[in-house]
Amino acid sequence: MAVPVVAVHEDSSVNGSAASEKRCYNMIDLKNISKIYFKGTENEVAANDDISLRVDEGELIAIIGQSGSGKSTLMNIIGALDKPTEGEYILDNVAVHEIDDADLSDIRNQKIGFVFQTFNLLPKITAQQNVELPMLYAGASKSKRQKKARELLEVVGMLDRAKHYPNELSGGQKQRIAIARALVNDPSIILADEPTGALDSKTTKMVLELFQKLHKERNCTIVIITHSAEVAEVCERVVTIVDGKIIKDTANPAVSGGSSASGVSNNEESDIDDIMISSTKEGDE
């Protein structure tokens, strides 16, 4: 596959990062992204409407919104599962919007580590073999796959479950296996879709702590798609999406210690819960 490469965008202000003094490389750069269904008909719907967003290398960011807000559509675009109708998407110096649909699978395998709400582990192979799968698709040797998988199982605290099958694991254990799988090809970003949606509160806390550990110790760039304020509160930056538009992009001072990502002072920011409650009421009217 011929990958469209663009010039690396470096920006000392980082256009919204809560840690601009530390970062200058835009890992994700979305420019005027729209996703329009039934375009040109009376049923035309803009699931994403002129969204621009930058995510810096090493950021831990939440994209939060209620059902129908457009967050899942945006996740599909960031994850190279779909392409925008309009706009540009640059991921780690690659112009994803210019890549043929047939070649997007290479981008997903090489640059994106997925974590899903329902884990998506294959039931007939072991935990270690599940972790190895992305490397198998990438053509890595058996010895290299096994070595890397065991290293990552140790990172997520699951090495002692390497030979267990998914039906022998709890929900939290399955999600830790899924996180190890997401890391195995050293992707540019980890994209997590409602990663705690199927977990109880205790296990949710454990999984969120693991994301924070990976962020701090491995400088992973992590984007979490969620409807949960509890999940968003562990992220250093929170982007709120309503009706296909970004309505808020703020730093979380409890995590980042920074100022608002959108240039609004911290004492002017709405609480995440208030934003979500407000957007829900608007949708009911």
Short mmCIF file of C-alpha atoms in Angstrom, two decimals:
data_model
loop_
_atom_site.label_atom_id
_atom_site.label_comp_id
_atom_site.label_asym_id
_atom_site.label_seq_id
_atom_site.Cartn_x
_atom_site.Cartn_y
_atom_site.Cartn_z
CA MET A 1 0.00 0.00 0.00
CA ALA A 2 1.24 3.48 -0.87
CA VAL A 3 0.56 5.52 2.25
CA PRO A 4 -0.10 9.26 1.71
CA VAL A 5 2.40 10.94 4.03
CA VAL A 6 2.07 14.58 5.02
CA ALA A 7 4.43 17.02 6.67
CA VAL A 8 4.65 16.60 10.43
CA HIS A 9 2.60 19.32 12.13
CA GLU A 10 4.39 20.78 15.10
CA ASP A 11 2.79 23.50 17.14
CA SER A 12 4.21 24.89 20.34
CA SER A 13 0.74 26.00 21.42
CA VAL A 14 -0.69 22.55 20.61
CA ASN A 15 -4.10 24.09 19.86
CA GLY A 16 -5.90 23.03 22.96
CA SER A 17 -3.58 20.69 24.78
CA ALA A 18 -3.52 21.01 28.53
CA ALA A 19 0.20 20.26 28.45
CA SER A 20 1.43 22.45 25.61
CA GLU A 21 4.74 23.03 27.32
CA LYS A 22 5.51 19.31 27.01
CA ARG A 23 4.02 18.35 23.63
CA CYS A 24 4.26 19.61 20.07
CA TYR A 25 3.35 16.66 17.85
CA ASN A 26 -0.24 16.25 16.70
CA MET A 27 -0.89 12.51 16.66
CA ILE A 28 -4.48 13.10 15.47
CA ASP A 29 -5.46 16.11 13.36
CA LEU A 30 -9.09 16.29 12.23
CA LYS A 31 -9.87 19.25 9.97
CA ASN A 32 -13.47 20.24 9.22
CA ILE A 33 -14.73 16.67 9.39
CA SER A 34 -18.34 16.01 8.36
CA LYS A 35 -20.08 12.70 7.92
CA ILE A 36 -23.33 13.09 5.99
CA TYR A 37 -25.80 10.30 5.36
CA PHE A 38 -28.37 10.41 2.54
CA LYS A 39 -26.64 13.49 1.16
CA GLY A 40 -28.74 15.53 -1.23
CA THR A 41 -32.02 13.94 -0.16
CA GLU A 42 -34.78 15.10 2.14
CA ASN A 43 -33.50 12.62 4.70
CA GLU A 44 -29.98 14.10 4.81
CA VAL A 45 -28.38 13.79 8.26
CA ALA A 46 -25.05 15.22 9.39
CA ALA A 47 -23.86 12.76 12.05
CA ASN A 48 -20.66 14.82 12.37
CA ASP A 49 -20.81 18.47 11.40
CA ASP A 50 -17.59 20.40 10.64
CA ILE A 51 -15.52 18.91 13.48
CA SER A 52 -11.93 20.01 13.96
CA LEU A 53 -9.87 18.37 16.69
CA ARG A 54 -6.22 17.81 17.48
CA VAL A 55 -4.93 15.18 19.89
CA ASP A 56 -1.30 15.35 20.86
CA GLU A 57 1.13 12.51 21.28
CA GLY A 58 0.81 11.12 24.80
CA GLU A 59 -2.59 12.64 25.60
CA LEU A 60 -5.30 10.79 27.49
CA ILE A 61 -8.55 12.22 26.14
CA ALA A 62 -12.23 11.42 26.51
CA ILE A 63 -14.82 12.12 23.84
CA ILE A 64 -18.10 12.16 25.71
CA GLY A 65 -21.68 12.31 24.49
CA GLN A 66 -25.08 10.75 24.86
CA SER A 67 -26.54 8.20 22.46
CA GLY A 68 -27.15 9.86 19.10
CA SER A 69 -24.63 12.64 19.71
CA GLY A 70 -22.31 11.56 16.89
CA LYS A 71 -19.52 10.23 19.08
CA SER A 72 -19.69 6.72 17.59
CA THR A 73 -19.51 8.12 14.06
CA LEU A 74 -16.48 10.15 15.07
CA MET A 75 -14.93 7.05 16.64
CA ASN A 76 -15.40 5.16 13.36
CA ILE A 77 -13.60 7.92 11.48
CA ILE A 78 -10.73 8.14 14.00
CA GLY A 79 -10.49 4.34 13.91
CA ALA A 80 -10.34 4.25 10.08
CA LEU A 81 -13.49 2.13 10.10
CA ASP A 82 -15.22 4.75 7.96
CA LYS A 83 -14.22 7.80 5.95
CA PRO A 84 -15.57 11.34 6.28
CA THR A 85 -17.84 12.82 3.64
CA GLU A 86 -15.88 16.06 3.92
CA GLY A 87 -12.69 17.16 5.64
CA GLU A 88 -9.20 15.83 6.31
CA TYR A 89 -7.90 13.29 8.80
CA ILE A 90 -4.17 13.06 9.55
CA LEU A 91 -3.06 10.22 11.85
CA ASP A 92 0.60 10.08 12.83
CA ASN A 93 1.71 11.87 9.67
CA VAL A 94 -0.54 9.81 7.36
CA ALA A 95 -3.42 11.35 5.37
CA VAL A 96 -6.04 8.73 6.20
CA HIS A 97 -8.79 10.50 4.22
CA GLU A 98 -6.81 9.90 1.01
CA ILE A 99 -6.41 6.15 1.49
CA ASP A 100 -8.56 3.75 -0.53
CA ASP A 101 -11.21 1.91 1.48
CA ALA A 102 -9.55 -1.41 0.65
CA ASP A 103 -6.29 -0.28 2.27
CA LEU A 104 -7.74 1.12 5.50
CA SER A 105 -7.27 -2.27 7.17
CA ASP A 106 -3.50 -1.74 7.01
CA ILE A 107 -3.87 1.55 8.89
CA ARG A 108 -6.05 -0.13 11.52
CA ASN A 109 -3.54 -2.94 12.00
CA GLN A 110 -0.41 -0.78 12.08
CA LYS A 111 -1.50 2.45 13.76
CA ILE A 112 -4.61 1.82 15.88
CA GLY A 113 -5.10 -0.44 18.88
CA PHE A 114 -8.79 -1.06 19.54
CA VAL A 115 -10.43 -1.79 22.88
CA PHE A 116 -14.13 -2.67 22.71
CA GLN A 117 -16.92 -2.71 25.26
CA THR A 118 -17.60 -6.41 24.59
CA PHE A 119 -13.88 -7.36 24.53
CA ASN A 120 -14.08 -9.15 21.12
CA LEU A 121 -11.80 -12.00 22.17
CA LEU A 122 -11.88 -15.14 20.05
CA PRO A 123 -13.34 -17.89 22.28
CA LYS A 124 -11.43 -20.89 20.93
CA ILE A 125 -7.91 -19.60 21.47
CA THR A 126 -6.03 -18.71 24.65
CA ALA A 127 -5.51 -15.29 26.16
CA GLN A 128 -1.95 -15.18 24.86
CA GLN A 129 -3.02 -16.22 21.37
CA ASN A 130 -5.65 -13.47 21.37
CA VAL A 131 -2.96 -10.94 22.22
CA GLU A 132 -0.79 -12.27 19.40
CA LEU A 133 -3.48 -11.92 16.72
CA PRO A 134 -2.64 -8.41 15.40
CA MET A 135 1.01 -9.46 15.03
CA LEU A 136 -0.09 -12.59 13.17
CA TYR A 137 -2.05 -10.45 10.71
CA ALA A 138 1.00 -8.20 10.36
CA GLY A 139 3.19 -11.18 9.45
CA ALA A 140 5.38 -11.33 12.55
CA SER A 141 7.23 -14.56 13.35
CA LYS A 142 5.87 -16.95 15.96
CA SER A 143 8.76 -16.38 18.36
CA LYS A 144 8.40 -12.61 18.11
CA ARG A 145 4.64 -12.82 18.63
CA GLN A 146 4.96 -15.01 21.70
CA LYS A 147 7.67 -12.89 23.30
CA LYS A 148 5.79 -9.62 22.79
CA ALA A 149 2.47 -11.07 23.94
CA ARG A 150 3.94 -12.37 27.18
CA GLU A 151 5.65 -9.04 27.83
CA LEU A 152 2.35 -7.21 27.49
CA LEU A 153 0.42 -9.76 29.52
CA GLU A 154 2.85 -9.00 32.32
CA VAL A 155 2.29 -5.26 31.87
CA VAL A 156 -1.48 -5.67 32.33
CA GLY A 157 -1.09 -8.16 35.18
CA MET A 158 -2.38 -11.18 33.28
CA LEU A 159 0.69 -13.31 32.61
CA ASP A 160 -0.62 -15.98 34.97
CA ARG A 161 -3.73 -16.26 32.76
CA ALA A 162 -1.82 -16.61 29.47
CA LYS A 163 -3.02 -20.15 28.80
CA HIS A 164 -6.62 -19.58 29.89
CA TYR A 165 -9.50 -19.34 27.43
CA PRO A 166 -11.86 -16.33 27.45
CA ASN A 167 -14.70 -18.31 29.07
CA GLU A 168 -12.39 -18.94 32.01
CA LEU A 169 -11.85 -15.22 32.63
CA SER A 170 -13.86 -12.51 34.38
CA GLY A 171 -15.00 -9.36 32.56
CA GLY A 172 -12.15 -7.32 33.98
CA GLN A 173 -9.61 -9.96 33.04
CA LYS A 174 -10.99 -10.11 29.49
CA GLN A 175 -10.66 -6.34 29.16
CA ARG A 176 -7.07 -6.41 30.37
CA ILE A 177 -6.33 -9.06 27.74
CA ALA A 178 -8.00 -6.84 25.15
CA ILE A 179 -5.84 -3.89 26.22
CA ALA A 180 -2.70 -6.01 25.86
CA ARG A 181 -3.87 -7.01 22.37
CA ALA A 182 -4.40 -3.35 21.50
CA LEU A 183 -0.79 -2.57 22.45
CA VAL A 184 0.92 -5.48 20.71
CA ASN A 185 1.72 -3.77 17.38
CA ASP A 186 2.97 -0.57 19.11
CA PRO A 187 0.14 1.49 17.58
CA SER A 188 0.11 5.26 17.26
CA ILE A 189 -3.10 5.47 19.31
CA ILE A 190 -5.27 3.35 21.58
CA LEU A 191 -8.94 3.84 20.68
CA ALA A 192 -11.29 2.57 23.39
CA ASP A 193 -15.04 2.37 22.71
CA GLU A 194 -17.03 2.38 25.99
CA PRO A 195 -14.31 0.17 27.54
CA THR A 196 -16.04 -0.08 30.92
CA GLY A 197 -19.62 -0.39 29.69
CA ALA A 198 -19.85 -4.10 30.49
CA LEU A 199 -18.01 -3.91 33.83
CA ASP A 200 -19.07 -3.40 37.45
CA SER A 201 -17.88 -0.35 39.39
CA LYS A 202 -14.92 -2.08 41.05
CA THR A 203 -13.64 -3.51 37.76
CA THR A 204 -14.27 -0.19 36.01
CA LYS A 205 -11.94 1.52 38.47
CA MET A 206 -9.27 -1.12 37.87
CA VAL A 207 -9.45 -0.76 34.08
CA LEU A 208 -9.34 3.04 34.24
CA GLU A 209 -6.30 2.85 36.50
CA LEU A 210 -4.63 0.64 33.89
CA PHE A 211 -5.30 3.23 31.17
CA GLN A 212 -3.77 5.90 33.41
CA LYS A 213 -0.73 3.71 34.04
CA LEU A 214 -0.19 3.13 30.31
CA HIS A 215 -0.58 6.84 29.68
CA LYS A 216 1.95 7.84 32.34
CA GLU A 217 4.50 5.03 32.08
CA ARG A 218 4.41 4.29 28.32
CA ASN A 219 3.32 7.71 27.01
CA CYS A 220 0.45 6.05 25.14
CA THR A 221 -1.91 8.29 23.20
CA ILE A 222 -5.35 7.13 24.37
CA VAL A 223 -8.77 8.24 23.10
CA ILE A 224 -11.74 6.95 25.11
CA ILE A 225 -15.24 7.19 23.63
CA THR A 226 -17.80 7.24 26.44
CA HIS A 227 -21.13 8.47 27.73
CA SER A 228 -19.90 8.22 31.32
CA ALA A 229 -18.78 11.24 33.33
CA GLU A 230 -16.99 8.85 35.71
CA VAL A 231 -14.79 7.62 32.85
CA ALA A 232 -14.20 11.13 31.51
CA GLU A 233 -13.04 12.36 34.90
CA VAL A 234 -9.86 10.23 34.79
CA CYS A 235 -8.79 11.83 31.49
CA GLU A 236 -6.65 14.95 31.24
CA ARG A 237 -8.84 16.41 28.51
CA VAL A 238 -12.58 16.09 27.85
CA VAL A 239 -14.25 16.80 24.51
CA THR A 240 -18.05 16.98 24.63
CA ILE A 241 -20.05 16.27 21.48
CA VAL A 242 -23.75 17.09 21.02
CA ASP A 243 -25.76 16.80 17.80
CA GLY A 244 -22.65 16.07 15.76
CA LYS A 245 -20.74 19.13 16.95
CA ILE A 246 -18.05 19.68 19.56
CA ILE A 247 -19.57 22.03 22.11
CA LYS A 248 -16.83 21.86 24.75
CA ASP A 249 -13.11 21.05 24.77
CA THR A 250 -11.65 21.44 28.22
CA ALA A 251 -8.71 20.37 30.30
CA ASN A 252 -9.43 18.41 33.46
CA PRO A 253 -7.43 20.28 36.12
CA ALA A 254 -7.72 17.37 38.54
CA VAL A 255 -5.66 15.26 36.13
CA SER A 256 -3.68 17.68 33.96
CA GLY A 257 -3.33 20.70 36.22
CA GLY A 258 -3.76 22.76 33.05
CA SER A 259 -6.10 25.44 31.84
CA SER A 260 -9.08 25.00 29.55
CA ALA A 261 -8.27 23.37 26.26
CA SER A 262 -10.66 25.67 24.45
CA GLY A 263 -9.28 28.84 25.99
CA VAL A 264 -12.01 29.23 28.63
CA SER A 265 -10.83 29.72 32.17
CA ASN A 266 -11.43 26.86 34.59
CA ASN A 267 -13.90 28.82 36.71
CA GLU A 268 -16.05 29.40 33.62
CA GLU A 269 -16.24 25.75 32.65
CA SER A 270 -19.38 23.70 33.17
CA ASP A 271 -19.10 20.51 35.15
CA ILE A 272 -19.13 17.40 32.95
CA ASP A 273 -22.28 16.11 34.63
CA ASP A 274 -24.08 19.43 34.02
CA ILE A 275 -23.18 19.35 30.33
CA MET A 276 -24.48 15.81 29.91
CA ILE A 277 -27.69 16.50 31.84
CA SER A 278 -28.31 19.63 29.76
CA SER A 279 -27.76 17.85 26.45
CA THR A 280 -30.09 15.05 27.53
CA LYS A 281 -32.88 17.50 28.39
CA GLU A 282 -32.47 19.24 25.04
CA GLY A 283 -32.84 15.92 23.26
CA ASP A 284 -36.07 15.18 25.18
CA GLU A 285 -37.75 18.43 24.26
#
